[in-house]
Short mmCIF file of C-alpha atoms in Angstrom, two decimals:
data_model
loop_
_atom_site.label_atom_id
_atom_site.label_comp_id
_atom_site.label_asym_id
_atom_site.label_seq_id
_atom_site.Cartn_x
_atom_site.Cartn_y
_atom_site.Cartn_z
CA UNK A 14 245.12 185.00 185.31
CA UNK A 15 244.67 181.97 182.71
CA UNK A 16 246.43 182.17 179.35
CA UNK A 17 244.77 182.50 176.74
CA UNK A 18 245.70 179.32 174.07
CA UNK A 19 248.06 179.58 171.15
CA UNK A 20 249.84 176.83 168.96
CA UNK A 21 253.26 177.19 168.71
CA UNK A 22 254.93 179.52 166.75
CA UNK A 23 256.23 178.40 163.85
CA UNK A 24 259.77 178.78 164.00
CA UNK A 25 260.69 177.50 161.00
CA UNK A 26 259.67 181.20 159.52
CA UNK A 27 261.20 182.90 162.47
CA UNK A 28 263.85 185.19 161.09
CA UNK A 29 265.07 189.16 162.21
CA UNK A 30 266.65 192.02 160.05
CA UNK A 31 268.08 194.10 163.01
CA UNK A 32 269.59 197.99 163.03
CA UNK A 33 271.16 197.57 165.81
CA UNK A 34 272.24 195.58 168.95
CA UNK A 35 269.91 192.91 169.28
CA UNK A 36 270.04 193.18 173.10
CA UNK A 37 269.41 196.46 174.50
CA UNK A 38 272.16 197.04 177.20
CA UNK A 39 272.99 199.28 179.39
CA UNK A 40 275.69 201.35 180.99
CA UNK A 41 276.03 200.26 183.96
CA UNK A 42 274.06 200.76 186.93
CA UNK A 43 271.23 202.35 184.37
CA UNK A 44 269.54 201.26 181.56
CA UNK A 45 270.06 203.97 178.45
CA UNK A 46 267.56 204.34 176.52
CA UNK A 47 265.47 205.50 179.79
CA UNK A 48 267.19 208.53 180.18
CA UNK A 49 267.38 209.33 176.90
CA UNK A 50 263.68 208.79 176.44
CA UNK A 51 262.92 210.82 178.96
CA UNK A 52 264.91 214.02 177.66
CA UNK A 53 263.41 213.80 174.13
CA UNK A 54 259.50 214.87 175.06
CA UNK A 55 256.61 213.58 173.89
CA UNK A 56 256.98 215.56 170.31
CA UNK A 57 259.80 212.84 169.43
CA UNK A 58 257.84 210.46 169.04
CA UNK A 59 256.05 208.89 166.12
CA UNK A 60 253.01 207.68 168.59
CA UNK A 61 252.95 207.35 172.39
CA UNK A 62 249.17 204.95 171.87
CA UNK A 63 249.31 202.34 174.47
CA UNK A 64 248.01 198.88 173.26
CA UNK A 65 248.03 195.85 175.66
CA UNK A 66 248.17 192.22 174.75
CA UNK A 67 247.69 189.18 177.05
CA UNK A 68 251.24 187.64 177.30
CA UNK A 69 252.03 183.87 178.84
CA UNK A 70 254.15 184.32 182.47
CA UNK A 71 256.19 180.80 182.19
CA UNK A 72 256.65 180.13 178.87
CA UNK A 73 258.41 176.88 179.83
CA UNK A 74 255.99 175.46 182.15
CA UNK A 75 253.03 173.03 180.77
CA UNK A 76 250.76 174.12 184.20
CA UNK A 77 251.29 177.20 184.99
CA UNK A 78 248.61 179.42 183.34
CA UNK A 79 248.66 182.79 184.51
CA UNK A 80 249.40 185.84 182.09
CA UNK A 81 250.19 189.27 182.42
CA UNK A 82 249.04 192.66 180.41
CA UNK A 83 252.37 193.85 178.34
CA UNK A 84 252.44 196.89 176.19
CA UNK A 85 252.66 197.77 172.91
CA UNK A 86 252.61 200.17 170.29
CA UNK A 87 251.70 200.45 166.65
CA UNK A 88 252.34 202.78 163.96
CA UNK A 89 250.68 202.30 160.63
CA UNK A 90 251.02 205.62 159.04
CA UNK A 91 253.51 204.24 156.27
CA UNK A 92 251.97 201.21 155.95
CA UNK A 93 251.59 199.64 152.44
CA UNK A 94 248.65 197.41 153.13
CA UNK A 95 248.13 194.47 152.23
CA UNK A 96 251.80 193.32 151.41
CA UNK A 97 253.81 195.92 152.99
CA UNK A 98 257.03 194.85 155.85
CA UNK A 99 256.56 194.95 159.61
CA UNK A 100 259.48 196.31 161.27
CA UNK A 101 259.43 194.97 164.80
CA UNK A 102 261.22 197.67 167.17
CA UNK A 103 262.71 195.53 170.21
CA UNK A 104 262.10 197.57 173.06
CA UNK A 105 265.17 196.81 175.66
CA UNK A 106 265.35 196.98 179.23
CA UNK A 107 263.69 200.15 179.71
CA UNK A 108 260.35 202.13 180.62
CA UNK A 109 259.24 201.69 176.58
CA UNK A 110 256.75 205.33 176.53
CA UNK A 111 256.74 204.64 172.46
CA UNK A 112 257.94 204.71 169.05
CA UNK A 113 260.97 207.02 168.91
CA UNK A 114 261.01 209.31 165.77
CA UNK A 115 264.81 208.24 164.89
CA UNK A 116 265.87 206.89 161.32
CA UNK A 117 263.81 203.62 161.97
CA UNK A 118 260.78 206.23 160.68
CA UNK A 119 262.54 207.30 157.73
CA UNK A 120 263.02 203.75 156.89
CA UNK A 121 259.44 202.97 157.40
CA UNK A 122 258.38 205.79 155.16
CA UNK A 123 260.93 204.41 152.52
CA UNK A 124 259.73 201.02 152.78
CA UNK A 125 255.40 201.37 153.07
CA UNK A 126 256.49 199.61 156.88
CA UNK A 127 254.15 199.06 159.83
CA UNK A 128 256.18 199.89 163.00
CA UNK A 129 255.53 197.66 166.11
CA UNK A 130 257.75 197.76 169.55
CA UNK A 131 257.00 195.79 172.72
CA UNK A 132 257.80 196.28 175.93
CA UNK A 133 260.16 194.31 177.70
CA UNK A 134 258.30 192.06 180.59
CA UNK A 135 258.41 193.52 184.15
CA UNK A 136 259.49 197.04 182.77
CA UNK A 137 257.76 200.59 182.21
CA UNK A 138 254.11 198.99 182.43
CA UNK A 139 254.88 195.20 181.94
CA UNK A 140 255.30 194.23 185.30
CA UNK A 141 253.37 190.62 186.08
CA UNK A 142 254.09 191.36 189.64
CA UNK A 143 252.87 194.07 192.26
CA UNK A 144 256.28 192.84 194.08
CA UNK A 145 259.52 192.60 192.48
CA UNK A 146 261.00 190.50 195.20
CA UNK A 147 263.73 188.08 194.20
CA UNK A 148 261.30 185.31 194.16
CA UNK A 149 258.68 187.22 192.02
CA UNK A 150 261.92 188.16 189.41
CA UNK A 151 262.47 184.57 188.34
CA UNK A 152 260.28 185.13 185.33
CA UNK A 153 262.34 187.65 184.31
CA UNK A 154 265.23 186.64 181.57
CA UNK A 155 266.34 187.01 178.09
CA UNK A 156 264.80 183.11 177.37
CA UNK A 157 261.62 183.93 178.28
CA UNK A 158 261.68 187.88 176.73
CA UNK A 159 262.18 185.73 173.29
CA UNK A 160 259.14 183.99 173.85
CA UNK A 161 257.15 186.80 174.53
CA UNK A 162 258.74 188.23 170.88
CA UNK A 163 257.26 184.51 169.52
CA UNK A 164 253.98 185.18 170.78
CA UNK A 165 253.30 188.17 170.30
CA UNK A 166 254.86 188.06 166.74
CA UNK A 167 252.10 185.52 165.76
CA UNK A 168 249.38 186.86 167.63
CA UNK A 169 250.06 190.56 166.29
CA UNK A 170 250.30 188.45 162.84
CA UNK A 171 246.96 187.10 163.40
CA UNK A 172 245.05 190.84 164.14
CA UNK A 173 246.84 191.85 161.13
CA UNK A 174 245.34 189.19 158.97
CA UNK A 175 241.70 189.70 160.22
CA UNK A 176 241.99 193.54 159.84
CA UNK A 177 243.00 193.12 156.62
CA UNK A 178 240.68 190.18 155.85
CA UNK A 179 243.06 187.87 153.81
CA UNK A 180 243.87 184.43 155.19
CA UNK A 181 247.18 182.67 156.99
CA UNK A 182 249.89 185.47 155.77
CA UNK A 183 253.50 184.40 157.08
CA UNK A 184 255.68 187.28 157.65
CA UNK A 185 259.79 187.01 158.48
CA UNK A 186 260.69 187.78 161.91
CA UNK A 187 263.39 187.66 164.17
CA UNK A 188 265.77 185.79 166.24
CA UNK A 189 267.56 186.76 169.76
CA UNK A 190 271.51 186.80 170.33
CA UNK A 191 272.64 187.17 173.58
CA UNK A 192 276.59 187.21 174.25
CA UNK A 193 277.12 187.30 177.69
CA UNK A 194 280.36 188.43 179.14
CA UNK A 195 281.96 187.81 182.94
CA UNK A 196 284.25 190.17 183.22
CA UNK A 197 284.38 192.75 180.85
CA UNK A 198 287.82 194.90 180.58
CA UNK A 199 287.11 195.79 177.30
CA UNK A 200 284.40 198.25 178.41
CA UNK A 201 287.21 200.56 180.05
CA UNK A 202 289.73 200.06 177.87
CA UNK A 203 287.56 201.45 174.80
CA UNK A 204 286.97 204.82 176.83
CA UNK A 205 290.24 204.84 177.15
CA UNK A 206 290.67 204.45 173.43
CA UNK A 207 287.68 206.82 172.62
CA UNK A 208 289.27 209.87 175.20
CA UNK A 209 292.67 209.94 173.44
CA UNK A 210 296.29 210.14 175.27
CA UNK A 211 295.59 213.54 176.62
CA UNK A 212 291.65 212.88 177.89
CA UNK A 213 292.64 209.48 179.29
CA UNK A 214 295.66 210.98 180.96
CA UNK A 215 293.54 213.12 182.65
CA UNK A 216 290.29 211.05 183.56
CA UNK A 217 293.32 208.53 185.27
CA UNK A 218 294.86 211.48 187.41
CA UNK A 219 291.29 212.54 188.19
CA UNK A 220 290.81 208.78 189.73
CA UNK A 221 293.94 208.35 191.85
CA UNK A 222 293.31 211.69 193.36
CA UNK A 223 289.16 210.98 193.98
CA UNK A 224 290.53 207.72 195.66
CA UNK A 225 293.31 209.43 197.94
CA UNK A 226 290.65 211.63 199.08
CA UNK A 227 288.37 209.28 199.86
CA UNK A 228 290.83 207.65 202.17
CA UNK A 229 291.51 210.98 204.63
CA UNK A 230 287.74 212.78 204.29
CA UNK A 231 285.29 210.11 202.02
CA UNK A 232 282.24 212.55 203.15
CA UNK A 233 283.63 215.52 201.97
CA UNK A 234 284.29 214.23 198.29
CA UNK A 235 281.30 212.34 197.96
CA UNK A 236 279.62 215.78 199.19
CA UNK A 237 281.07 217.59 196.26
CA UNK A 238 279.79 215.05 193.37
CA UNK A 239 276.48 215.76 195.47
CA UNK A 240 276.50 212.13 196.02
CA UNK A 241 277.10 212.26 200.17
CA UNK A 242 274.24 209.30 200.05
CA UNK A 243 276.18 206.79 198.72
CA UNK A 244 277.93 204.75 201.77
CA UNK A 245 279.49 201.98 199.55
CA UNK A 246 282.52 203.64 198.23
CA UNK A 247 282.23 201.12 195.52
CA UNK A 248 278.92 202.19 194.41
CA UNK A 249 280.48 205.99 194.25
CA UNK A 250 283.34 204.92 192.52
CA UNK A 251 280.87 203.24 189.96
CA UNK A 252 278.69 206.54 189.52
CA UNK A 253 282.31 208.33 188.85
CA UNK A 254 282.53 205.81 186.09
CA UNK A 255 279.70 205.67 184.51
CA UNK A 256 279.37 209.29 184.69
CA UNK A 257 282.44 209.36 182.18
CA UNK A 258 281.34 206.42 179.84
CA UNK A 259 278.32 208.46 179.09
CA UNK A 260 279.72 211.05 177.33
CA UNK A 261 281.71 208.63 174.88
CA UNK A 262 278.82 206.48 174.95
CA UNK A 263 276.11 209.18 173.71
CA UNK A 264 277.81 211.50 171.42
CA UNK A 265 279.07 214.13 173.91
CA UNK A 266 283.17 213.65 174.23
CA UNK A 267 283.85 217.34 174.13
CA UNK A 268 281.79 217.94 176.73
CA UNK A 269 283.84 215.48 179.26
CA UNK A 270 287.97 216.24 177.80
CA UNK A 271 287.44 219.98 176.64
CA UNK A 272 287.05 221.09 180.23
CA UNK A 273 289.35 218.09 182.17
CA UNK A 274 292.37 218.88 179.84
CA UNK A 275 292.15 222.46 179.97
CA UNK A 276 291.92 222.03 183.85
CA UNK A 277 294.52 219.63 183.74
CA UNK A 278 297.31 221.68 181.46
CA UNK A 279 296.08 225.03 183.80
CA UNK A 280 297.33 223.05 186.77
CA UNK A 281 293.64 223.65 188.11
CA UNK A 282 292.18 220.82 190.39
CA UNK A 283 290.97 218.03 188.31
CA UNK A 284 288.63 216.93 191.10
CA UNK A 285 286.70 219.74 191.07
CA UNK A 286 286.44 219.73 187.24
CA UNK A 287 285.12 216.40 186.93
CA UNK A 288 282.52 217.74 189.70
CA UNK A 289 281.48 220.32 187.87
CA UNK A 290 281.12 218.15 184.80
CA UNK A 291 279.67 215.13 186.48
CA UNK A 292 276.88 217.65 187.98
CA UNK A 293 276.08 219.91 185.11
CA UNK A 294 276.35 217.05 182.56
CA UNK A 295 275.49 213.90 183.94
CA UNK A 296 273.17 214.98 186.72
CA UNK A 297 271.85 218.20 184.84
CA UNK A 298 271.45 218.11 180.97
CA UNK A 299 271.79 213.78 180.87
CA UNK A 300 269.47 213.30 183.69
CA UNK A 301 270.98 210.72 185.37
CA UNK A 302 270.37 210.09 189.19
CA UNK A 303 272.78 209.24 192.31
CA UNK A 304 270.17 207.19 193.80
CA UNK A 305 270.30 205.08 190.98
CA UNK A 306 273.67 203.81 192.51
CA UNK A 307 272.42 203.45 196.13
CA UNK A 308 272.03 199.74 197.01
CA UNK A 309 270.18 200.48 199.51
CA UNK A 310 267.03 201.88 197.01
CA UNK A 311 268.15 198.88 194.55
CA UNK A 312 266.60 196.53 197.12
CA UNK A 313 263.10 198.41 197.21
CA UNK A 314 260.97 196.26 195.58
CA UNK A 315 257.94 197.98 194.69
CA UNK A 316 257.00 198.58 191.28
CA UNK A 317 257.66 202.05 190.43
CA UNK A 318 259.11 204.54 188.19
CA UNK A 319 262.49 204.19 189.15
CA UNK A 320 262.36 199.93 189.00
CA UNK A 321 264.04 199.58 186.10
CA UNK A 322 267.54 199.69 187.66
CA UNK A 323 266.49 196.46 190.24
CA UNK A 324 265.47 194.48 186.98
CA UNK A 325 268.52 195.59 185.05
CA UNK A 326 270.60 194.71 187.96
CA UNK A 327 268.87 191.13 188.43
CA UNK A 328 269.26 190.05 185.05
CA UNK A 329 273.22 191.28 185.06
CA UNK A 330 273.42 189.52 188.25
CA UNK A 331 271.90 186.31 187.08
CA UNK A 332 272.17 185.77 183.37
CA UNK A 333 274.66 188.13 180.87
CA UNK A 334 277.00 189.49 184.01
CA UNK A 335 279.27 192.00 181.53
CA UNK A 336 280.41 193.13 184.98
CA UNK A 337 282.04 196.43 183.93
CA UNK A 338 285.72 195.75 185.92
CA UNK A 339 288.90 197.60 185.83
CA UNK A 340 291.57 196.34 183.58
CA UNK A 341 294.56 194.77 185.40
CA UNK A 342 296.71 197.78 183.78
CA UNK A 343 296.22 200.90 182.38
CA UNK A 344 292.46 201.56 184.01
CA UNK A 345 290.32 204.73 183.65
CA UNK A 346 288.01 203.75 186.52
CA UNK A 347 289.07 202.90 190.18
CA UNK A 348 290.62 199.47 190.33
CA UNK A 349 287.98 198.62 193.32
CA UNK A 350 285.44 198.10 190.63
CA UNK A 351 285.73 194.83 190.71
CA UNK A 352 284.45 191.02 190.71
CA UNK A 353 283.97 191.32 194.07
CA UNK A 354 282.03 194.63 194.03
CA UNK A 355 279.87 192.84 191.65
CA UNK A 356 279.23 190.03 193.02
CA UNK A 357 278.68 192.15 196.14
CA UNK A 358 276.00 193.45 195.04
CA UNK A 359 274.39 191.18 194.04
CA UNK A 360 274.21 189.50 197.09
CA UNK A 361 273.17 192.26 199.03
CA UNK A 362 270.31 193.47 196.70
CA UNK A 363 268.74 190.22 195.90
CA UNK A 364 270.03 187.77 198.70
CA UNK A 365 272.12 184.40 198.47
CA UNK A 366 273.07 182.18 195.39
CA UNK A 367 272.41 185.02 193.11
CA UNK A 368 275.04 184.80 190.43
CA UNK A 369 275.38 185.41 186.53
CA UNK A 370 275.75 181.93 184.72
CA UNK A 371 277.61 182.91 181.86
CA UNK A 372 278.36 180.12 180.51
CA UNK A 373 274.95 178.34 180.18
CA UNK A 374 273.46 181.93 178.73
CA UNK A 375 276.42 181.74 176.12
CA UNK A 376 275.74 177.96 175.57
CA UNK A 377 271.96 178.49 174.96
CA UNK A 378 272.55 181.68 172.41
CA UNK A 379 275.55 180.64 170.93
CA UNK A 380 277.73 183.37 171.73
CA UNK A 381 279.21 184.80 168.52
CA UNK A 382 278.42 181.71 166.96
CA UNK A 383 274.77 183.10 166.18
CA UNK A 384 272.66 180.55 164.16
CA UNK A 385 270.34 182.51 162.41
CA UNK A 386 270.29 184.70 159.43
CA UNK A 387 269.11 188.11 157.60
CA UNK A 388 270.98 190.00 160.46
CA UNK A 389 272.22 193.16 160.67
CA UNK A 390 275.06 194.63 163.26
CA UNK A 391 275.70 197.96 163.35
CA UNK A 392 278.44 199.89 166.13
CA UNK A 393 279.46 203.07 166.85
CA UNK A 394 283.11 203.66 166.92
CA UNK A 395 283.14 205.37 170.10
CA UNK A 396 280.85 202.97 171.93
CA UNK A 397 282.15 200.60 174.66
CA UNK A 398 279.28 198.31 174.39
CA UNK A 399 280.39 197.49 170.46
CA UNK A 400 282.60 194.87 172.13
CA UNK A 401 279.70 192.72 173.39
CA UNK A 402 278.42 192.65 169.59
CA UNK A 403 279.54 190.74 166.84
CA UNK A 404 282.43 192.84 164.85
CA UNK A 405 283.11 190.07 162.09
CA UNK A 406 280.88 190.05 158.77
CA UNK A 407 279.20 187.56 156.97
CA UNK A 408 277.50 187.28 153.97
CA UNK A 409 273.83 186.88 155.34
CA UNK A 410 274.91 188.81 158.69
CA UNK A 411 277.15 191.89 158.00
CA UNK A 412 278.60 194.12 160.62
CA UNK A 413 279.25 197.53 159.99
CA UNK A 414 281.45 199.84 162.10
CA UNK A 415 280.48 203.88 161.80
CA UNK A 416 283.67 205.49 162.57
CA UNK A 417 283.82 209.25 163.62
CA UNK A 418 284.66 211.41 166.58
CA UNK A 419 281.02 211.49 168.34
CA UNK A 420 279.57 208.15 167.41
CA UNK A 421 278.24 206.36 170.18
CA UNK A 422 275.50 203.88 171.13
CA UNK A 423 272.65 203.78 168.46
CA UNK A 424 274.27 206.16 165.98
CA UNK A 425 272.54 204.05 162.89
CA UNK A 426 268.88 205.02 164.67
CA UNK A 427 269.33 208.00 166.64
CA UNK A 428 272.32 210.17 164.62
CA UNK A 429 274.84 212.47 167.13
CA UNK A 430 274.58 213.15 169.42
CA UNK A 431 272.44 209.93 170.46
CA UNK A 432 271.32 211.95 173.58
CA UNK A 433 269.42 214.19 173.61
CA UNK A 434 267.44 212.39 170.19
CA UNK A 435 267.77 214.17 167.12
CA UNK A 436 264.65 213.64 165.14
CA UNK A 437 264.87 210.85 162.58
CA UNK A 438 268.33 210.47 163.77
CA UNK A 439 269.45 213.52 161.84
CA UNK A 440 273.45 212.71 161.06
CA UNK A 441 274.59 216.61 160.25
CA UNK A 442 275.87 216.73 163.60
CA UNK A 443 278.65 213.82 163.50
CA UNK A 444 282.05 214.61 163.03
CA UNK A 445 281.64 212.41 159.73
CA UNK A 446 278.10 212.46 158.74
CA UNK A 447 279.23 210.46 155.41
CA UNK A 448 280.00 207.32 157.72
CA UNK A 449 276.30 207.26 158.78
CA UNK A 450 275.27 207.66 155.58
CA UNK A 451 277.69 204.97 154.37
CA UNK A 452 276.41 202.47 156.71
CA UNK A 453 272.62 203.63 156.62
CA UNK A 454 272.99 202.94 152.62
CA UNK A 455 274.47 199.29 153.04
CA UNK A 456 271.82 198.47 155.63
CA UNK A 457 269.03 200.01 152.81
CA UNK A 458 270.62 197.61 150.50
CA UNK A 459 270.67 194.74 152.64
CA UNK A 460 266.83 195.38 153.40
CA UNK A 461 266.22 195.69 149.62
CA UNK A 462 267.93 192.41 148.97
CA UNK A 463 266.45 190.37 151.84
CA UNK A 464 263.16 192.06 151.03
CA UNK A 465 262.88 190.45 147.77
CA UNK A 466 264.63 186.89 148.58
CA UNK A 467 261.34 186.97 150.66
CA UNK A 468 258.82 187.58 148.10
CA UNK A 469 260.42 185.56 145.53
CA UNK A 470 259.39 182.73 147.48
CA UNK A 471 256.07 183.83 148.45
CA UNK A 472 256.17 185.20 152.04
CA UNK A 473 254.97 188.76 152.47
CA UNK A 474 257.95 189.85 153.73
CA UNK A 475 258.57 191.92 156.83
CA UNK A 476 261.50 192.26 159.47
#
């Protein structure tokens, strides 16, 4: 298909206010926001309206002219036309089904804000390809997600002009960080942090023991996780350990060390209460699959609804890595998660030469050295992934840190528990609800402020 043609964008303009974690990772083997999505129902959503837009392929080739149909959606119910902010929702590495109706809303309502979010290219609907064989992936990266924020930025600011018949409006929009991270130790190490003495005690016995009986009868303990299919004992020893990040990461803590300590100070078999948990929890109420952890399906490469843990995989294994290893000491999860697994893996799912350069991804972002402005970083205090943000504030890019007992990934949007949603990220059920309100109120403040720096010098100001 040719691409349609558009002048550059003009990036002298190009600024983002952000709510949370400009990249939308994952934990592990699958991407978050897709199961958690997927639990909340169409009723939790502020619109599910599909709307496509013709999006460039190779945003850094000169020749190559094809284009691909990627989603979006639009809410407009709060809009204060003509002068009102956009809020541009950053849909992540996900199946994006539509607007979420978490805090963003409220904030829109507050505001008079329009409410667009764009799906990430090759995901949910997005896909360019009919194949996503290694060859057909190299489109897929963070550089060239940006651009399609660029374009789509102007062109939506273009529709938006003609609908509202008024001439060359510049709004404020955004800018991509990326910190990419080889081996990251931190990840377990904050689960440790999050369980507590007595939790972490527990998940570490529950380990050794998993791994001893994997050496004499491997098909018998896989068998009781219900996860006999996975041959790799590395990729069962991974679904072990994402299977306990997830209740840090989302909100649900209680429902992981309430049951393993009790088991453990009974004397009761701490295998077969981490089944039960991993099974009712993570495979029941979360919704998380084995097969998402089965190399063998990660090589299928036909575009369906299950994809989006191939393309999460290839961008780990090519670009931002944060390979999720054990700590040399002091580990929650088996100590054969490893480089190797990783690199493993991604080998055998997408073939030869397939490794993360971490080093040029950090080079081209900056890192924590972010040059941009009118930023906002927010973290939950329970959330592993808060160590591949930036922690330190500045002036024209705070970061905040919401500190209580069940606040995870998203906490600022989505409340507590983040999964399943609460609608418009209700905050009565965190252990300190006045932390989410503390941090909610500086980020009003900041939007307030940035809002107005804006108009004073004549942009109609969105973010």
């Amino acid at each position: 298909m040719e691409a349609p043609s558009v002048k550059p964008p003009s990036w002298s303009t190009v600024m983002l206010f952000v709510l949370s974690m400009l990249l939308s990772i994952s934990n592990g083997l699958m991407p978050p926001v897709a199961m958690l999505n997927k639990l909340s129902g169409s009723t939790n959503y502020l619109t599910t309206n599909q709307l496509w837009f013709n999006q460039t392929l190779d945003h850094f080739s000169p020749y190559d002219h094809r284009w691909f149909e990627q989603r979006y959606y639009e809410l407009l119910d709060h809009f204060r036309s003509p002068d009102g902010p956009i809020f541009l929702r950053i849909c992540g590495e996900y199946t994006c089904d539509g607007i979420p109706n978490d805090y963003l809303g409220v904030l829109a309502k507050k505001f008079g804000a329009a409410v667009v979010s764009l799906e990430h290219r090759y995901y949910g609907k997005s896909s360019p390809f009919k194949s996503l064989s290694t060859e057909n992936l190299k489109y897929l990266s963070s550089k060239q997600a940006l651009f399609d924020l660029a374009i789509f930025r102007q062109r939506y600011q273009e529709s938006l002009n003609l609908k509202l018949k008024r001439g060359d409006a510049e709004n404020t929009w955004f800018v991509f960080v990326v910190q990419a991270i080889y081996n990251f130790t931190e990840f377990d190490q904050q689960i440790g942090v999050s369980a507590g003495p007595e939790c972490k005690a527990a998940l570490q016995e529950t380990t050794q023991l998993v791994e001893q009986r994997l050496a004499s009868n491997a098909k018998a303990v896989k068998t009781m996780f219900d996860a006999a299919e996975l041959e790799i004992e590395g990729d069962f020893l991974y679904f072990l350990a994402d299977a306990a990040v997830t209740a840090f990461q989302y909100g649900n803590p209680d429902k992981l060390c309430t049951p393993l300590v009790e088991a453990k100070n009974a004397g009761e078999d701490l295998v077969d209460a981490y089944a039960k948990f991993v099974k009712e929890y993570y495979l029941g109420s979360f919704g998380a699959s084995v097969q998402t952890y089965n190399q063998k399906r990660l090589k299928n490469t036909a575009v369906t609804d299950q994809s989006a843990d191939r393309l999460w995989w290839f961008q780990v294994c090519t670009e931002v890595a944060f390979f999720q290893v054990a700590p040399a000491n002091d580990s929650i999860r088996s100590s054969k998660v490893d480089t190797r697994y990783h690199l493993d893996l991604c080998k055998n799912v997408f073939g030869e030469g397939i490794y993360p350069d971490v080093d040029s991804t950090n080079i081209y972002y900056g890192g924590t050295k972010i040059a941009g402005s009118k930023i906002v970083f927010t973290n939950g205090s329970q959330d592993p992934w808060r160590h591949a943000s930036k922690q330190t504030s500045s002036p024209d890019m705070p970061s905040y840190l919401i500190t209580c007992h069940n606040c995870g990934h998203g906490t600022d949007l989505r409340g507590c528990p983040q999964s399943p949603l609460t609608p418009e990220g209700d905050a009565q059920n965190c252990s300190s609800p006045d932390a989410v309100h503390k941090v909610r109120q500086q980020v009003i403040e900041k939007i307030d402020l940035w809002l107005s720096e804006c108009q004073s010098v004549g942009w109609r100001s969105s973010m």
